Coordinates of C-alpha atoms (C1' of nucleotides) in Angstrom, one line a residue:
Chain A
M1 CA -89.2 -19.9 -38.1
G2 CA -92.0 -18.5 -40.2
L3 CA -92.5 -19.4 -43.8
E4 CA -92.5 -17.2 -46.9
T5 CA -95.8 -16.2 -48.4
E6 CA -95.2 -18.5 -51.3
D7 CA -94.9 -21.4 -48.9
L8 CA -97.9 -20.2 -46.9
R9 CA -100.0 -20.8 -49.9
Q10 CA -98.7 -24.3 -50.1
I11 CA -99.4 -24.8 -46.5
D12 CA -102.9 -23.5 -46.9
A13 CA -103.6 -26.4 -49.3
L14 CA -103.0 -28.9 -46.6
V15 CA -104.6 -27.1 -43.7
G16 CA -107.1 -29.2 -41.9
H17 CA -109.3 -27.1 -39.8
R18 CA -108.8 -24.4 -37.2
I19 CA -108.7 -24.6 -33.5
R20 CA -109.7 -21.7 -31.2
L21 CA -108.0 -21.6 -27.9
R22 CA -109.0 -19.5 -24.9
K23 CA -106.2 -18.1 -22.7
G24 CA -104.8 -20.9 -20.5
E25 CA -106.3 -23.7 -22.7
A26 CA -104.0 -26.5 -23.8
L27 CA -103.7 -27.4 -27.5
Y28 CA -102.1 -30.7 -26.5
H29 CA -100.6 -32.3 -23.4
A30 CA -97.4 -34.3 -23.0
G31 CA -98.1 -37.9 -23.9
D32 CA -101.0 -37.1 -26.2
R33 CA -101.0 -38.9 -29.5
F34 CA -99.2 -37.0 -32.3
T35 CA -101.2 -36.5 -35.5
A36 CA -100.5 -33.0 -36.7
L37 CA -98.4 -29.9 -36.6
Y38 CA -100.0 -26.6 -35.7
A39 CA -99.4 -23.2 -37.3
I40 CA -100.2 -20.2 -35.1
R41 CA -102.4 -17.7 -36.9
I42 CA -103.5 -15.5 -33.9
G43 CA -102.1 -15.2 -30.4
S44 CA -99.2 -17.0 -28.8
L45 CA -98.5 -20.2 -26.9
K46 CA -95.9 -21.6 -24.6
T47 CA -94.6 -25.1 -24.6
A48 CA -93.5 -26.8 -21.4
V49 CA -91.9 -30.2 -20.8
P50 CA -92.7 -32.2 -17.7
A51 CA -89.8 -32.1 -15.2
G52 CA -90.9 -34.7 -12.7
E53 CA -93.2 -34.5 -9.7
G54 CA -95.7 -32.2 -11.4
R55 CA -93.0 -29.6 -12.1
E56 CA -92.4 -28.4 -15.6
Q57 CA -90.0 -26.2 -17.6
V58 CA -91.1 -23.8 -20.2
S59 CA -89.3 -24.8 -23.4
G60 CA -90.5 -22.3 -25.8
Y61 CA -92.5 -19.2 -26.5
H62 CA -94.3 -19.3 -29.9
M63 CA -96.1 -16.6 -31.8
L64 CA -97.7 -15.8 -35.2
G65 CA -96.5 -18.0 -38.0
D66 CA -94.6 -20.4 -35.7
I67 CA -95.2 -24.0 -36.2
I68 CA -95.3 -26.2 -33.2
G69 CA -95.5 -29.9 -32.4
L70 CA -92.3 -30.9 -34.1
D71 CA -91.0 -32.9 -31.2
G72 CA -93.9 -35.4 -31.4
I73 CA -92.9 -36.9 -34.7
S74 CA -90.3 -39.4 -33.4
T75 CA -92.4 -41.1 -30.8
E76 CA -95.8 -40.3 -32.2
R77 CA -96.6 -38.7 -28.9
H78 CA -96.2 -35.1 -27.9
G79 CA -93.2 -34.6 -25.6
C80 CA -94.5 -31.4 -24.2
Q81 CA -97.6 -29.4 -23.4
A82 CA -98.7 -26.4 -25.5
M83 CA -100.8 -23.8 -23.8
A84 CA -102.3 -20.6 -25.1
L85 CA -101.0 -17.5 -23.3
E86 CA -103.9 -15.5 -24.7
D87 CA -106.9 -16.2 -26.8
S88 CA -105.4 -17.8 -29.9
D89 CA -106.1 -19.5 -33.3
V90 CA -104.1 -22.3 -34.7
C91 CA -104.3 -24.3 -38.0
V92 CA -104.1 -28.0 -37.9
L93 CA -101.7 -29.5 -40.3
P94 CA -102.2 -33.3 -40.4
F95 CA -98.8 -34.7 -40.5
E96 CA -99.6 -37.6 -42.8
R97 CA -100.8 -35.2 -45.4
I98 CA -97.6 -33.1 -44.9
E99 CA -95.5 -36.1 -45.6
E100 CA -97.6 -37.0 -48.7
M101 CA -97.2 -33.5 -50.1
A102 CA -93.6 -33.3 -49.2
R103 CA -93.0 -36.3 -51.4
A104 CA -94.7 -34.6 -54.4
V105 CA -93.5 -31.1 -53.9
P106 CA -89.7 -30.8 -53.4
P107 CA -89.9 -27.1 -52.2
L108 CA -92.3 -28.1 -49.5
Q109 CA -90.1 -31.0 -48.5
Q110 CA -87.2 -28.6 -48.2
N111 CA -89.2 -26.3 -46.1
L112 CA -90.2 -29.1 -43.8
H113 CA -86.6 -30.1 -43.3
R114 CA -85.5 -26.6 -42.8
L115 CA -88.2 -26.1 -40.2
L116 CA -87.1 -29.2 -38.3
S117 CA -83.5 -28.2 -38.5
K118 CA -84.2 -24.6 -37.5
E119 CA -85.8 -25.9 -34.3
I120 CA -82.7 -27.9 -33.6
S121 CA -80.6 -24.7 -34.0
R122 CA -82.9 -22.8 -31.8
D123 CA -82.7 -25.4 -29.1
Q124 CA -78.9 -25.3 -29.3
G125 CA -79.1 -21.6 -28.8
V126 CA -81.1 -22.1 -25.6
M127 CA -78.6 -24.8 -24.5
L128 CA -75.9 -22.3 -24.9
L129 CA -77.8 -19.7 -22.9
L130 CA -78.6 -22.1 -20.1
G131 CA -75.1 -23.7 -20.1
T132 CA -72.8 -20.7 -20.3
M133 CA -74.6 -17.4 -19.5
R134 CA -75.1 -15.6 -16.2
A135 CA -78.6 -14.5 -15.2
G136 CA -78.2 -11.0 -16.5
Q137 CA -77.0 -12.2 -19.9
R138 CA -79.8 -14.6 -20.1
L139 CA -82.5 -12.0 -19.6
A140 CA -80.8 -9.6 -22.0
A141 CA -80.6 -12.3 -24.6
F142 CA -84.3 -13.1 -24.1
L143 CA -85.4 -9.5 -24.4
I144 CA -83.4 -9.1 -27.6
S145 CA -84.6 -12.3 -29.1
L146 CA -88.2 -11.2 -28.5
A147 CA -87.4 -7.8 -30.1
E148 CA -86.1 -9.5 -33.2
R149 CA -89.0 -11.8 -33.5
Y150 CA -91.5 -9.0 -33.2
K151 CA -89.6 -7.0 -35.7
Q152 CA -89.7 -9.9 -38.2
R153 CA -93.5 -9.8 -37.8
G154 CA -93.8 -6.1 -38.4
Y155 CA -94.2 -5.0 -34.9
S156 CA -92.1 -2.6 -32.9
S157 CA -88.8 -4.0 -32.0
T158 CA -88.3 -1.7 -29.0
E159 CA -91.6 -1.9 -27.3
Y160 CA -93.8 -4.9 -26.6
V161 CA -95.9 -6.6 -24.1
L162 CA -94.7 -9.7 -22.4
R163 CA -97.2 -12.6 -22.6
M164 CA -95.5 -14.6 -19.9
T165 CA -95.4 -14.2 -16.2
R166 CA -92.1 -13.6 -14.3
E167 CA -92.3 -17.2 -13.3
E168 CA -92.7 -18.5 -16.8
I169 CA -89.8 -16.3 -18.1
G170 CA -87.7 -17.7 -15.2
S171 CA -88.6 -21.2 -16.0
Y172 CA -87.6 -20.7 -19.6
L173 CA -84.3 -19.1 -18.6
G174 CA -83.4 -21.5 -15.8
L175 CA -83.9 -18.8 -13.1
K176 CA -86.3 -18.1 -10.2
L177 CA -89.0 -15.5 -10.6
E178 CA -87.5 -13.3 -8.0
T179 CA -84.2 -13.2 -9.9
V180 CA -86.1 -12.2 -13.1
S181 CA -87.9 -9.5 -11.2
R182 CA -84.7 -8.2 -9.7
L183 CA -83.0 -8.1 -13.1
F184 CA -85.9 -6.2 -14.7
S185 CA -85.5 -3.6 -11.9
R186 CA -81.7 -3.5 -12.3
F187 CA -81.9 -3.1 -16.1
Q188 CA -84.4 -0.2 -15.5
N189 CA -82.1 1.5 -13.0
E190 CA -79.2 1.2 -15.5
G191 CA -81.3 2.9 -18.1
L192 CA -81.3 -0.2 -20.4
I193 CA -85.1 -0.6 -20.4
R194 CA -88.3 0.7 -19.0
V195 CA -90.6 -1.9 -17.5
Q196 CA -94.1 -1.6 -16.1
G197 CA -95.6 -4.9 -15.3
R198 CA -95.6 -6.7 -18.6
E199 CA -94.9 -3.7 -20.8
V200 CA -91.3 -3.4 -21.8
K201 CA -89.5 -0.7 -23.8
L202 CA -85.9 -1.2 -24.8
L203 CA -84.2 2.1 -24.2
D204 CA -80.7 1.1 -25.2
P205 CA -80.8 -2.0 -27.4
V206 CA -77.1 -1.7 -28.2
A207 CA -76.0 -1.7 -24.6
L208 CA -78.4 -4.6 -24.0
R209 CA -76.8 -6.5 -26.8
Q210 CA -73.4 -5.9 -25.3
R211 CA -74.6 -7.3 -22.0
V212 CA -75.2 -10.7 -23.6
G213 CA -71.6 -11.1 -24.7
Q214 CA -69.8 -10.0 -21.6
R215 CA -68.9 -11.9 -18.5
A216 CA -71.0 -9.8 -16.1
Chain B
M1 CA -81.3 -43.0 -31.9
G2 CA -79.6 -45.4 -34.2
L3 CA -81.5 -46.9 -37.1
E4 CA -82.8 -50.5 -37.6
T5 CA -80.8 -52.9 -39.7
E6 CA -83.5 -52.7 -42.4
D7 CA -83.0 -49.0 -42.6
L8 CA -79.2 -49.3 -42.5
R9 CA -79.4 -51.2 -45.7
Q10 CA -81.3 -48.3 -47.2
I11 CA -78.8 -45.9 -45.9
D12 CA -76.0 -48.0 -47.4
A13 CA -77.5 -47.4 -50.8
L14 CA -77.0 -43.7 -50.5
V15 CA -73.6 -43.6 -48.8
G16 CA -71.1 -41.5 -50.5
H17 CA -67.7 -42.3 -49.3
R18 CA -66.1 -42.8 -45.9
I19 CA -64.0 -40.4 -44.0
R20 CA -61.2 -41.4 -41.6
L21 CA -60.6 -39.1 -38.7
R22 CA -57.7 -39.1 -36.3
K23 CA -58.3 -38.2 -32.6
G24 CA -58.7 -34.5 -32.3
E25 CA -59.5 -34.0 -36.0
A26 CA -62.5 -32.0 -37.0
L27 CA -65.1 -33.4 -39.4
Y28 CA -66.5 -29.9 -40.0
H29 CA -66.3 -26.5 -38.4
A30 CA -69.0 -24.0 -37.5
G31 CA -69.7 -22.0 -40.5
D32 CA -68.7 -24.7 -43.0
R33 CA -71.0 -25.2 -45.9
F34 CA -73.5 -28.0 -45.3
T35 CA -73.7 -30.7 -47.9
A36 CA -74.2 -33.9 -46.1
L37 CA -75.1 -35.8 -42.9
Y38 CA -72.6 -38.1 -41.4
A39 CA -73.2 -41.6 -39.9
I40 CA -70.6 -42.7 -37.3
R41 CA -69.3 -46.2 -38.1
I42 CA -66.3 -46.4 -35.8
G43 CA -65.3 -44.2 -32.8
S44 CA -67.0 -41.2 -31.3
L45 CA -67.3 -37.4 -31.8
K46 CA -68.3 -34.4 -29.8
T47 CA -70.1 -31.4 -31.2
A48 CA -69.5 -28.0 -29.9
V49 CA -71.2 -24.6 -30.6
P50 CA -69.2 -21.4 -30.6
A51 CA -70.0 -19.3 -27.5
G52 CA -68.3 -16.0 -28.3
E53 CA -64.7 -14.9 -27.9
G54 CA -63.2 -18.3 -28.8
R55 CA -65.1 -20.1 -26.1
E56 CA -67.4 -23.0 -26.9
Q57 CA -69.9 -25.3 -25.4
V58 CA -70.0 -29.0 -26.0
S59 CA -73.5 -29.7 -27.3
G60 CA -73.4 -33.4 -27.9
Y61 CA -71.5 -36.7 -27.6
H62 CA -72.1 -39.0 -30.5
M63 CA -71.2 -42.7 -30.9
L64 CA -71.6 -45.6 -33.2
G65 CA -74.7 -45.4 -35.4
D66 CA -75.5 -41.8 -34.5
I67 CA -76.1 -39.4 -37.4
I68 CA -74.8 -35.9 -37.0
G69 CA -74.9 -32.6 -38.9
L70 CA -78.7 -32.2 -38.7
D71 CA -78.5 -28.6 -37.5
G72 CA -76.9 -27.4 -40.7
I73 CA -79.9 -28.1 -42.9
S74 CA -81.7 -24.8 -42.2
T75 CA -79.0 -22.4 -43.0
E76 CA -77.0 -24.6 -45.3
R77 CA -74.1 -24.0 -42.9
H78 CA -73.0 -26.1 -40.0
G79 CA -73.9 -24.4 -36.7
C80 CA -71.3 -26.3 -34.7
Q81 CA -68.0 -28.1 -34.9
A82 CA -67.7 -31.9 -34.9
M83 CA -64.5 -33.3 -33.6
A84 CA -63.3 -36.9 -33.2
L85 CA -62.7 -37.9 -29.6
E86 CA -60.7 -40.9 -30.8
D87 CA -59.7 -42.3 -34.2
S88 CA -63.1 -42.6 -36.0
D89 CA -64.8 -43.5 -39.2
V90 CA -67.8 -41.8 -40.6
C91 CA -70.0 -42.3 -43.7
V92 CA -70.9 -39.3 -45.8
L93 CA -74.6 -39.1 -46.7
P94 CA -75.0 -36.4 -49.3
F95 CA -78.1 -34.6 -48.2
E96 CA -79.4 -33.9 -51.7
R97 CA -79.4 -37.6 -52.4
I98 CA -81.2 -38.2 -49.1
E99 CA -83.9 -35.8 -50.0
E100 CA -84.3 -37.5 -53.4
M101 CA -84.6 -40.9 -51.9
A102 CA -86.9 -39.7 -49.2
R103 CA -89.3 -38.6 -51.9
A104 CA -89.3 -42.0 -53.5
V105 CA -89.1 -44.2 -50.4
P106 CA -91.7 -43.3 -47.8
P107 CA -90.1 -45.4 -45.0
L108 CA -86.9 -43.6 -45.5
Q109 CA -88.7 -40.3 -45.4
Q110 CA -90.3 -41.3 -42.1
N111 CA -87.0 -42.2 -40.7
L112 CA -85.5 -38.9 -41.7
H113 CA -88.3 -37.1 -40.0
R114 CA -88.0 -39.2 -36.9
L115 CA -84.3 -38.6 -36.8
L116 CA -84.8 -34.9 -36.9
S117 CA -87.5 -35.0 -34.4
K118 CA -85.6 -37.2 -32.1
E119 CA -82.8 -34.7 -32.1
I120 CA -85.3 -32.0 -31.0
S121 CA -86.5 -34.3 -28.2
R122 CA -82.9 -34.9 -27.1
D123 CA -82.1 -31.2 -27.0
Q124 CA -85.2 -30.6 -24.9
G125 CA -83.9 -33.2 -22.5
V126 CA -80.6 -31.3 -22.3
M127 CA -82.5 -28.0 -21.8
L128 CA -84.4 -29.6 -18.9
L129 CA -81.1 -30.8 -17.4
L130 CA -79.4 -27.4 -17.7
G131 CA -82.5 -25.5 -16.6
T132 CA -83.8 -27.4 -13.7
M133 CA -81.2 -29.8 -12.3
R134 CA -78.5 -29.3 -9.6
A135 CA -74.9 -30.3 -10.4
G136 CA -75.2 -33.8 -8.8
Q137 CA -78.4 -34.5 -10.7
R138 CA -76.8 -33.5 -14.0
L139 CA -73.8 -35.7 -13.6
A140 CA -76.0 -38.6 -12.5
A141 CA -78.3 -38.1 -15.5
F142 CA -75.3 -38.0 -17.8
L143 CA -73.8 -41.2 -16.5
I144 CA -77.1 -43.0 -16.8
S145 CA -77.7 -41.7 -20.3
L146 CA -74.3 -43.0 -21.3
A147 CA -75.0 -46.4 -19.8
E148 CA -78.3 -46.7 -21.7
R149 CA -76.6 -45.7 -25.0
Y150 CA -73.9 -48.3 -24.5
K151 CA -76.4 -50.9 -23.6
Q152 CA -78.4 -50.2 -26.8
R153 CA -75.2 -50.9 -28.7
G154 CA -74.5 -54.1 -27.0
Y155 CA -71.8 -52.9 -24.6
S156 CA -71.8 -53.1 -20.8
S157 CA -74.3 -50.7 -19.3
T158 CA -72.4 -50.6 -16.0
E159 CA -68.8 -50.2 -17.0
Y160 CA -67.4 -48.0 -19.7
V161 CA -64.6 -45.6 -20.6
L162 CA -65.3 -41.9 -20.8
R163 CA -64.1 -40.4 -24.1
M164 CA -64.3 -36.9 -22.9
T165 CA -62.2 -34.9 -20.4
R166 CA -63.6 -33.5 -17.2
E167 CA -63.6 -30.1 -18.9
E168 CA -65.7 -31.4 -21.9
I169 CA -68.1 -33.1 -19.6
G170 CA -68.4 -30.0 -17.6
S171 CA -69.0 -27.9 -20.7
Y172 CA -71.7 -30.2 -21.8
L173 CA -73.4 -30.1 -18.3
G174 CA -73.0 -26.4 -17.7
L175 CA -70.4 -27.0 -14.9
K176 CA -66.8 -26.3 -14.3
L177 CA -64.3 -29.1 -14.6
E178 CA -63.5 -28.9 -10.8
T179 CA -67.1 -29.4 -10.0
V180 CA -67.3 -32.5 -12.2
S181 CA -64.2 -33.9 -10.6
R182 CA -65.5 -33.3 -7.1
L183 CA -68.8 -34.9 -8.0
F184 CA -67.0 -38.0 -9.3
S185 CA -65.2 -38.3 -6.0
R186 CA -68.3 -37.7 -4.0
F187 CA -70.2 -40.4 -6.0
Q188 CA -67.4 -42.8 -5.4
N189 CA -67.4 -42.0 -1.6
E190 CA -71.1 -42.7 -1.5
G191 CA -70.6 -46.0 -3.2
L192 CA -72.6 -45.1 -6.3
I193 CA -69.7 -45.5 -8.7
R194 CA -66.1 -46.5 -9.0
V195 CA -64.0 -44.1 -11.0
Q196 CA -60.4 -44.2 -12.0
G197 CA -59.5 -41.6 -14.5
R198 CA -61.8 -42.2 -17.4
E199 CA -62.9 -45.6 -16.4
V200 CA -66.3 -45.6 -14.8
K201 CA -68.2 -48.5 -13.2
L202 CA -71.8 -47.9 -12.0
L203 CA -72.0 -49.8 -8.7
D204 CA -75.6 -48.8 -7.8
P205 CA -77.5 -47.7 -11.0
V206 CA -80.7 -47.7 -9.0
A207 CA -79.5 -45.2 -6.5
L208 CA -77.9 -43.2 -9.2
R209 CA -81.2 -43.0 -11.0
Q210 CA -82.9 -41.8 -7.9
R211 CA -80.4 -39.0 -7.6
V212 CA -81.6 -37.6 -10.9
G213 CA -85.1 -37.2 -9.6
Q214 CA -84.5 -35.7 -6.2
R215 CA -83.9 -32.2 -5.2
A216 CA -80.4 -32.8 -3.7
Chain C
dC1 C1' -37.4 -40.7 -17.9
dG2 C1' -39.3 -36.3 -18.1
dC3 C1' -42.6 -33.2 -19.9
dG4 C1' -47.3 -31.2 -20.2
dG5 C1' -51.9 -31.8 -20.0
dA6 C1' -55.5 -33.8 -17.1
dT7 C1' -57.2 -34.5 -12.6
dT8 C1' -57.8 -34.0 -7.7
dT9 C1' -58.3 -31.4 -3.6
dG10 C1' -58.4 -27.2 -0.6
dA11 C1' -59.9 -22.5 0.8
dA12 C1' -62.5 -18.5 0.1
dC13 C1' -65.9 -15.9 -2.6
dG14 C1' -70.0 -14.5 -4.7
dG15 C1' -74.2 -15.0 -7.5
dA16 C1' -78.5 -16.9 -7.5
dG17 C1' -81.8 -19.4 -4.5
dT18 C1' -84.8 -19.4 -0.5
dC19 C1' -87.8 -17.5 2.7
dA20 C1' -90.6 -13.9 3.9
dA21 C1' -93.1 -9.5 3.9
dT22 C1' -95.4 -6.2 1.1
dC23 C1' -97.4 -4.1 -2.8
dC24 C1' -100.0 -3.8 -6.9
dG25 C1' -103.7 -4.4 -10.3
dC26 C1' -107.7 -6.5 -11.6
dG27 C1' -111.8 -9.1 -11.6
dT28 C1' -115.7 -10.3 -8.7
dG29 C1' -119.4 -10.2 -5.9
dG30 C1' -121.9 -7.8 -2.2
Chain D
dC1 C1' -119.9 1.5 -6.8
dC2 C1' -116.6 0.0 -4.0
dA3 C1' -114.4 -3.3 -1.0
dC4 C1' -112.4 -7.5 -1.0
dG5 C1' -109.6 -11.2 -2.5
dC6 C1' -106.1 -13.2 -5.1
dG7 C1' -102.5 -14.0 -8.2
dG8 C1' -98.6 -11.7 -9.9
dA9 C1' -94.7 -8.7 -8.9
dT10 C1' -91.3 -6.4 -6.0
dT11 C1' -87.9 -6.0 -2.5
dG12 C1' -85.1 -7.4 1.5
dA13 C1' -82.2 -10.5 4.3
dC14 C1' -79.8 -14.5 4.6
dT15 C1' -78.0 -19.0 2.9
dC16 C1' -75.7 -22.2 0.1
dC17 C1' -74.1 -24.3 -4.1
dG18 C1' -71.0 -24.0 -7.5
dT19 C1' -67.2 -21.0 -9.1
dT20 C1' -62.7 -19.1 -8.6
dC21 C1' -58.0 -19.3 -7.5
dA22 C1' -54.3 -22.0 -6.2
dA23 C1' -51.4 -26.0 -5.4
dA24 C1' -50.2 -30.6 -5.7
dT25 C1' -50.4 -35.0 -8.0
dC26 C1' -51.3 -38.2 -11.6
dC27 C1' -50.5 -40.2 -15.9
dG28 C1' -50.0 -40.9 -20.9
dC29 C1' -46.9 -40.5 -24.2
dG30 C1' -42.9 -39.2 -26.7

DNA sequence: CGCGGATTTGAACGGAGTCAATCCGCGTGG
DNA sequence: CCACGCGGATTGACTCCGTTCAAATCCGCG
């Protein structure tokens, strides 16, 4: 996901400019011409793929250090929309310049490949979640994955604030918002978490993790 | 998905050796060390990611010209298993050599990036399928996608032989094998297709395509 | 020719969706 | 300052699609 500090310095060398986004503002839309990748420096974004008839599915939640836009390379057009979930700041990484530098700097080339491959692995994880897990397992997996990502970034791994609505979480997990809401309540009753609106505290991460692997 | 003839010639230059696979034989397993990508020259393979407790989910069906193994780059280990669905032949493309050549030959570099990005787009399509579609829509989408891929390769786009069992198809689509079987029967009763075992004929591709987009 | 895996089909169950009512929190304007 | 409005969240009742369990049949292959 994120890159090492060493690599960040390399990245800095090819940064174009920065873009400020207000909450709810789109960085790009599905169908827009692809020219660059974007590194998140402040805030968080969701990506959503069009699902016909104006509907859409949330395909990812991205935070500090994440690099987005990778799916646009093949068609030269973005396949999804990226929207700020809060006021955010992203760096523009012109892709042509990335390719140039990747040719000259092998470690950067490797990082790029790893980045792309990691995204593939991430997507496979989501496919597994959507294809084989029950609703409760999905939400548990989601909460744990968030915890791990916050931890990596130096934040608390047991307490965080959701940036997405119940509906967006549901869309991401292939569930309806009512189901997500009910599961939050159930997890709270079972003493696994404490929820209040978007504030979440994981009271029993171990039990939560077990939930992911079991058939209930 | 596949590459142009021009590119295939480039690829040929970096081919290692060939591997012959018998039906049911694995090209690699999840956890195996990653060293190369593989181009399918004859036959077809499925990829499957482990899903805990010996279970697994089919994550892809790959045929002539497809290149597999992309998810192993980031961790240097394969994240899934690749198994031949029939006697097959694959070319080994040592990844180190690919990276070398990509540095020297920009068009090859671009192809590699496109390849990786295309895989991400494909996965997003599957996520959409698993996250938003009903069972009937999923199978219809699957049948159509197969038709398109066969067409691209010069085969009939309305008549083909499934290489996967009902169970494997179900696993790929997030359904149980009984559901897949029932849907085949229903589609046949509705005059959309003709099925006999693994032989499928699309009688009304247009209606089938409509099925994907509607809420039933 | 017979075995075993794959497929089909039926009946009953249950988990998540749908529809609907209510509540909560927050920004906005009177 | 506070009442109002509105989007988001919660909760309940009921429905329905896909699963589960079970049995029968088909079929490829040794």
